Amino acid sequence: GAVVSQHPSRVICKSGTSVKIECRSLDFQATTMFWYRQFPKQSLMLMATSNEGSKATYEQGVEKDKFLINHASLTLSTLTVTSAHPEDSSFYICSAGRQVSNQPQHFGDGTRLSIL
Amino acid sequence: KNEVEQSPQNLTAQEGEFITINCSYSVGISALHWLQQHPGGGIVSLFMLSSGKKKHGRLIATINIQEKHSSLHITASHPRDSAVYICAVRSDRGSTLGRLYFGRGTQLTVWP
């Protein structure tokens, strides 16, 4: 079946560092990728929707200058957390799919980000 | 109010028991997903359905579009079924077309 690869799986870094997370669809072309954030024991929260070749659409309350999303190809989207602070520590997960397709979305394994 | 409500929030069972997790939603949907999230965080899609019933091994998912309700059943539960089960619906509305709305998840623990 379709596979989405997300890297890195875990990041621990100092406050002020910028962190890049990659999401790759390995065996299909993902016209749309979604980035989610999940706090402990909470549901996934959509941060932004990324369409290949165009600017990402951010959800209300998500700072676009803080969370930079690039979707340069049909197989790769990146999320960069700029100047990360401890409050940015969370679990970030991507999914890939086709926004209007009846095919399911496929999720990456997530990235656990810890900012010291 | 969350667009997707799941119950129960936590569920403990003995190995072999029949498990049911319920999901109700309030938005128009094109499909409903049942997802499984393991302690490491990775998410696996178990089912995507828009009507009726689907079965895969010991897992059964049903949906009633008129009542906006879905259930996930696990027959002959096993400790390896222990995970968080998440109901998610795909919106059919123009401005949010394709977007997934998630329930808070049901933490299932199956004891041997």
CSV table of C-alpha atoms in Angstrom, one decimal:
chain,number,residue,atom,x,y,z
A,1,GLY,CA,0.0,0.0,0.0
A,2,ALA,CA,0.9,3.7,-0.1
A,3,VAL,CA,3.6,4.8,2.3
A,4,VAL,CA,4.4,8.2,3.7
A,5,SER,CA,7.8,8.7,5.2
A,6,GLN,CA,8.3,11.4,7.8
A,7,HIS,CA,11.7,12.5,9.1
A,8,PRO,CA,13.1,12.9,11.6
A,9,SER,CA,11.1,10.9,14.1
A,10,ARG,CA,12.5,12.8,17.1
A,11,VAL,CA,14.2,16.1,17.6
A,12,ILE,CA,15.6,17.6,20.7
A,13,CYS,CA,17.2,21.0,20.3
A,14,LYS,CA,17.8,24.3,22.0
A,15,SER,CA,15.4,27.2,22.1
A,16,GLY,CA,15.9,29.5,19.1
A,17,THR,CA,16.8,26.7,16.7
A,18,SER,CA,14.9,26.2,13.5
A,19,VAL,CA,13.8,22.7,12.8
A,20,LYS,CA,12.8,21.2,9.5
A,21,ILE,CA,10.5,18.2,9.2
A,22,GLU,CA,10.2,16.3,5.9
A,23,CYS,CA,7.1,14.4,4.7
A,24,ARG,CA,7.6,12.2,1.6
A,25,SER,CA,5.0,10.1,-0.3
A,26,LEU,CA,7.0,7.1,-1.5
A,27,ASP,CA,4.9,5.4,-4.0
A,28,PHE,CA,2.2,7.9,-5.1
A,29,GLN,CA,1.8,11.5,-6.1
A,30,ALA,CA,0.3,13.5,-3.3
A,31,THR,CA,-1.4,16.7,-4.6
A,32,THR,CA,-2.2,17.7,-1.1
A,33,MET,CA,-0.3,17.2,2.2
A,34,PHE,CA,-1.7,18.1,5.6
A,35,TRP,CA,0.3,19.0,8.6
A,36,TYR,CA,-1.1,18.3,12.1
A,37,ARG,CA,0.0,19.0,15.6
A,38,GLN,CA,-1.0,16.8,18.5
A,39,PHE,CA,-0.7,17.5,22.2
A,40,PRO,CA,-0.7,14.7,24.8
A,41,LYS,CA,-4.0,12.9,25.0
A,42,GLN,CA,-5.6,15.4,22.5
A,43,SER,CA,-6.9,15.0,19.1
A,44,LEU,CA,-5.0,15.9,16.0
A,45,MET,CA,-5.2,19.6,15.1
A,46,LEU,CA,-4.9,20.6,11.5
A,47,MET,CA,-2.2,23.3,11.1
A,48,ALA,CA,-2.1,23.8,7.4
A,49,THR,CA,-3.0,22.3,4.1
A,50,SER,CA,-0.3,22.2,1.5
A,51,ASN,CA,-1.0,21.9,-2.2
A,52,GLU,CA,1.9,21.2,-4.6
A,53,GLY,CA,3.1,24.3,-6.3
A,54,SER,CA,1.1,26.8,-4.4
A,55,LYS,CA,1.1,28.5,-1.0
A,56,ALA,CA,-0.1,26.6,2.0
A,57,THR,CA,-3.4,27.4,3.6
A,58,TYR,CA,-3.1,27.9,7.3
A,59,GLU,CA,-5.7,27.3,9.9
A,60,GLN,CA,-6.8,30.1,12.1
A,61,GLY,CA,-4.4,30.8,14.9
A,62,VAL,CA,-1.4,29.2,13.2
A,63,GLU,CA,1.4,31.6,12.5
A,64,LYS,CA,2.6,31.2,8.9
A,65,ASP,CA,5.9,33.0,9.7
A,66,LYS,CA,6.5,30.5,12.5
A,67,PHE,CA,5.6,27.4,10.7
A,68,LEU,CA,6.9,27.6,7.2
A,69,ILE,CA,5.5,25.0,4.8
A,70,ASN,CA,7.0,24.2,1.4
A,71,HIS,CA,5.4,21.7,-1.1
A,72,ALA,CA,7.8,21.8,-4.0
A,73,SER,CA,7.0,18.5,-5.6
A,74,LEU,CA,4.3,15.9,-5.7
A,75,THR,CA,6.2,13.7,-3.3
A,76,LEU,CA,7.7,16.1,-0.8
A,77,SER,CA,6.5,18.7,1.7
A,78,THR,CA,8.5,20.3,4.5
A,79,LEU,CA,7.5,22.0,7.7
A,80,THR,CA,10.0,24.3,9.3
A,81,VAL,CA,9.5,25.5,12.8
A,82,THR,CA,11.4,28.7,12.9
A,83,SER,CA,13.1,30.0,16.1
A,84,ALA,CA,11.5,27.2,18.1
A,85,HIS,CA,10.6,27.8,21.7
A,86,PRO,CA,9.6,25.3,24.5
A,87,GLU,CA,5.9,25.9,23.8
A,88,ASP,CA,6.4,24.6,20.3
A,89,SER,CA,7.3,21.2,21.8
A,90,SER,CA,4.7,18.8,20.5
A,91,PHE,CA,4.0,15.8,18.2
A,92,TYR,CA,3.8,16.9,14.5
A,93,ILE,CA,2.4,14.5,11.9
A,94,CYS,CA,1.8,14.8,8.2
A,95,SER,CA,-0.6,13.1,5.9
A,96,ALA,CA,-0.7,12.9,2.1
A,97,GLY,CA,-3.5,12.4,-0.3
A,98,ARG,CA,-5.7,14.0,-2.9
A,99,GLN,CA,-8.1,16.6,-1.5
A,100,VAL,CA,-11.1,15.7,-3.6
A,101,SER,CA,-10.3,12.0,-4.0
A,102,ASN,CA,-12.2,9.2,-2.5
A,103,GLN,CA,-8.9,7.6,-1.6
A,104,PRO,CA,-7.8,7.6,2.1
A,105,GLN,CA,-5.2,9.9,3.4
A,106,HIS,CA,-1.9,8.2,4.4
A,107,PHE,CA,-0.1,9.3,7.5
A,108,GLY,CA,3.5,9.6,8.4
A,109,ASP,CA,4.9,8.2,11.6
A,110,GLY,CA,5.2,11.7,13.2
A,111,THR,CA,7.9,13.8,14.7
A,112,ARG,CA,8.3,14.4,18.4
A,113,LEU,CA,9.8,17.8,18.8
A,114,SER,CA,11.3,18.8,22.2
A,115,ILE,CA,12.7,22.3,22.6
A,116,LEU,CA,14.8,22.8,25.7
B,1,LYS,CA,-18.6,21.6,20.4
B,2,ASN,CA,-16.4,19.2,18.5
B,3,GLU,CA,-17.6,18.2,15.0
B,4,VAL,CA,-16.8,14.6,15.9
B,5,GLU,CA,-17.6,13.0,19.2
B,6,GLN,CA,-16.3,9.6,20.2
B,7,SER,CA,-17.2,7.3,23.1
B,8,PRO,CA,-16.0,5.9,25.3
B,9,GLN,CA,-12.8,8.0,25.9
B,10,ASN,CA,-11.2,5.0,27.6
B,11,LEU,CA,-11.9,1.3,27.3
B,12,THR,CA,-10.5,-1.6,29.2
B,13,ALA,CA,-11.2,-5.2,28.1
B,14,GLN,CA,-10.2,-8.7,28.8
B,15,GLU,CA,-8.6,-10.6,26.0
B,16,GLY,CA,-11.3,-12.2,23.8
B,17,GLU,CA,-14.0,-9.7,24.5
B,18,PHE,CA,-16.1,-8.0,21.9
B,19,ILE,CA,-15.2,-4.2,21.6
B,20,THR,CA,-17.4,-1.4,20.3
B,21,ILE,CA,-16.3,2.2,19.9
B,22,ASN,CA,-18.9,4.8,18.8
B,23,CYS,CA,-18.5,7.9,16.7
B,24,SER,CA,-21.1,10.7,16.0
B,25,TYR,CA,-20.5,13.6,13.8
B,26,SER,CA,-22.4,16.9,13.0
B,27,VAL,CA,-21.0,18.0,9.6
B,28,GLY,CA,-21.7,16.8,6.1
B,29,ILE,CA,-19.3,14.2,5.1
B,30,SER,CA,-18.0,12.4,2.0
B,31,ALA,CA,-16.3,9.7,4.0
B,32,LEU,CA,-15.5,8.5,7.5
B,33,HIS,CA,-12.2,7.1,8.6
B,34,TRP,CA,-11.2,4.9,11.5
B,35,LEU,CA,-7.6,5.3,12.4
B,36,GLN,CA,-5.3,3.5,14.8
B,37,GLN,CA,-2.6,5.3,16.7
B,38,HIS,CA,0.1,3.3,18.6
B,39,PRO,CA,2.1,4.6,21.5
B,40,GLY,CA,4.9,5.7,19.3
B,41,GLY,CA,2.5,8.0,17.5
B,42,GLY,CA,2.3,6.6,14.1
B,43,ILE,CA,-1.2,6.4,12.6
B,44,VAL,CA,-2.6,3.6,10.4
B,45,SER,CA,-5.8,3.9,8.4
B,46,LEU,CA,-8.1,1.0,9.3
B,47,PHE,CA,-11.1,1.9,7.2
B,48,MET,CA,-12.6,4.5,5.0
B,49,LEU,CA,-16.3,4.2,4.4
B,50,SER,CA,-19.2,6.2,3.1
B,51,SER,CA,-22.0,3.7,3.6
B,52,GLY,CA,-22.9,0.3,5.0
B,53,LYS,CA,-20.3,-1.9,6.5
B,54,LYS,CA,-16.7,-3.0,6.0
B,55,LYS,CA,-14.8,-5.9,7.5
B,56,HIS,CA,-11.1,-6.6,7.7
B,57,GLY,CA,-10.1,-9.6,9.8
B,58,ARG,CA,-11.4,-9.1,13.3
B,59,LEU,CA,-12.3,-5.5,12.7
B,60,ILE,CA,-15.8,-4.3,11.5
B,61,ALA,CA,-16.8,-0.8,10.8
B,62,THR,CA,-20.4,0.4,10.1
B,63,ILE,CA,-21.8,3.7,9.3
B,64,ASN,CA,-25.4,5.1,9.3
B,65,ILE,CA,-25.4,8.3,7.2
B,66,GLN,CA,-28.9,9.3,8.2
B,67,GLU,CA,-28.1,9.1,11.9
B,68,LYS,CA,-24.6,10.5,11.4
B,69,HIS,CA,-23.1,7.6,13.4
B,70,SER,CA,-20.5,5.0,13.0
B,71,SER,CA,-19.2,2.1,15.1
B,72,LEU,CA,-15.9,0.2,15.1
B,73,HIS,CA,-16.1,-3.3,16.4
B,74,ILE,CA,-13.3,-5.6,17.4
B,75,THR,CA,-14.1,-9.3,17.7
B,76,ALA,CA,-12.0,-11.6,19.9
B,77,SER,CA,-9.9,-8.7,21.2
B,78,HIS,CA,-6.2,-9.2,21.8
B,79,PRO,CA,-3.5,-7.3,23.8
B,80,ARG,CA,-2.0,-6.2,20.5
B,81,ASP,CA,-5.2,-4.3,19.7
B,82,SER,CA,-4.3,-1.9,22.5
B,83,ALA,CA,-4.0,1.5,20.9
B,84,VAL,CA,-5.9,4.8,20.5
B,85,TYR,CA,-8.6,4.5,17.9
B,86,ILE,CA,-9.6,7.7,16.2
B,87,CYS,CA,-12.7,8.5,14.2
B,88,ALA,CA,-12.2,11.2,11.5
B,89,VAL,CA,-14.7,12.5,8.9
B,90,ARG,CA,-13.9,14.0,5.6
B,91,SER,CA,-15.9,17.2,4.9
B,92,ASP,CA,-18.0,17.6,1.8
B,93,ARG,CA,-18.5,21.3,2.2
B,94,GLY,CA,-17.0,23.7,-0.4
B,95,SER,CA,-14.7,25.8,1.7
B,96,THR,CA,-13.5,22.8,3.7
B,97,LEU,CA,-13.7,20.1,1.0
B,98,GLY,CA,-11.5,17.2,1.8
B,99,ARG,CA,-10.5,18.4,5.2
B,100,LEU,CA,-10.6,15.8,8.0
B,101,TYR,CA,-12.2,16.5,11.4
B,102,PHE,CA,-11.0,14.2,14.2
B,103,GLY,CA,-12.5,12.8,17.3
B,104,ARG,CA,-10.5,12.9,20.5
B,105,GLY,CA,-9.8,9.2,20.3
B,106,THR,CA,-10.6,6.1,22.4
B,107,GLN,CA,-7.8,4.6,24.4
B,108,LEU,CA,-8.3,0.9,24.3
B,109,THR,CA,-6.3,-1.4,26.6
B,110,VAL,CA,-6.8,-5.2,26.3
B,111,TRP,CA,-5.4,-7.3,29.2
B,112,PRO,CA,-4.3,-10.9,28.7
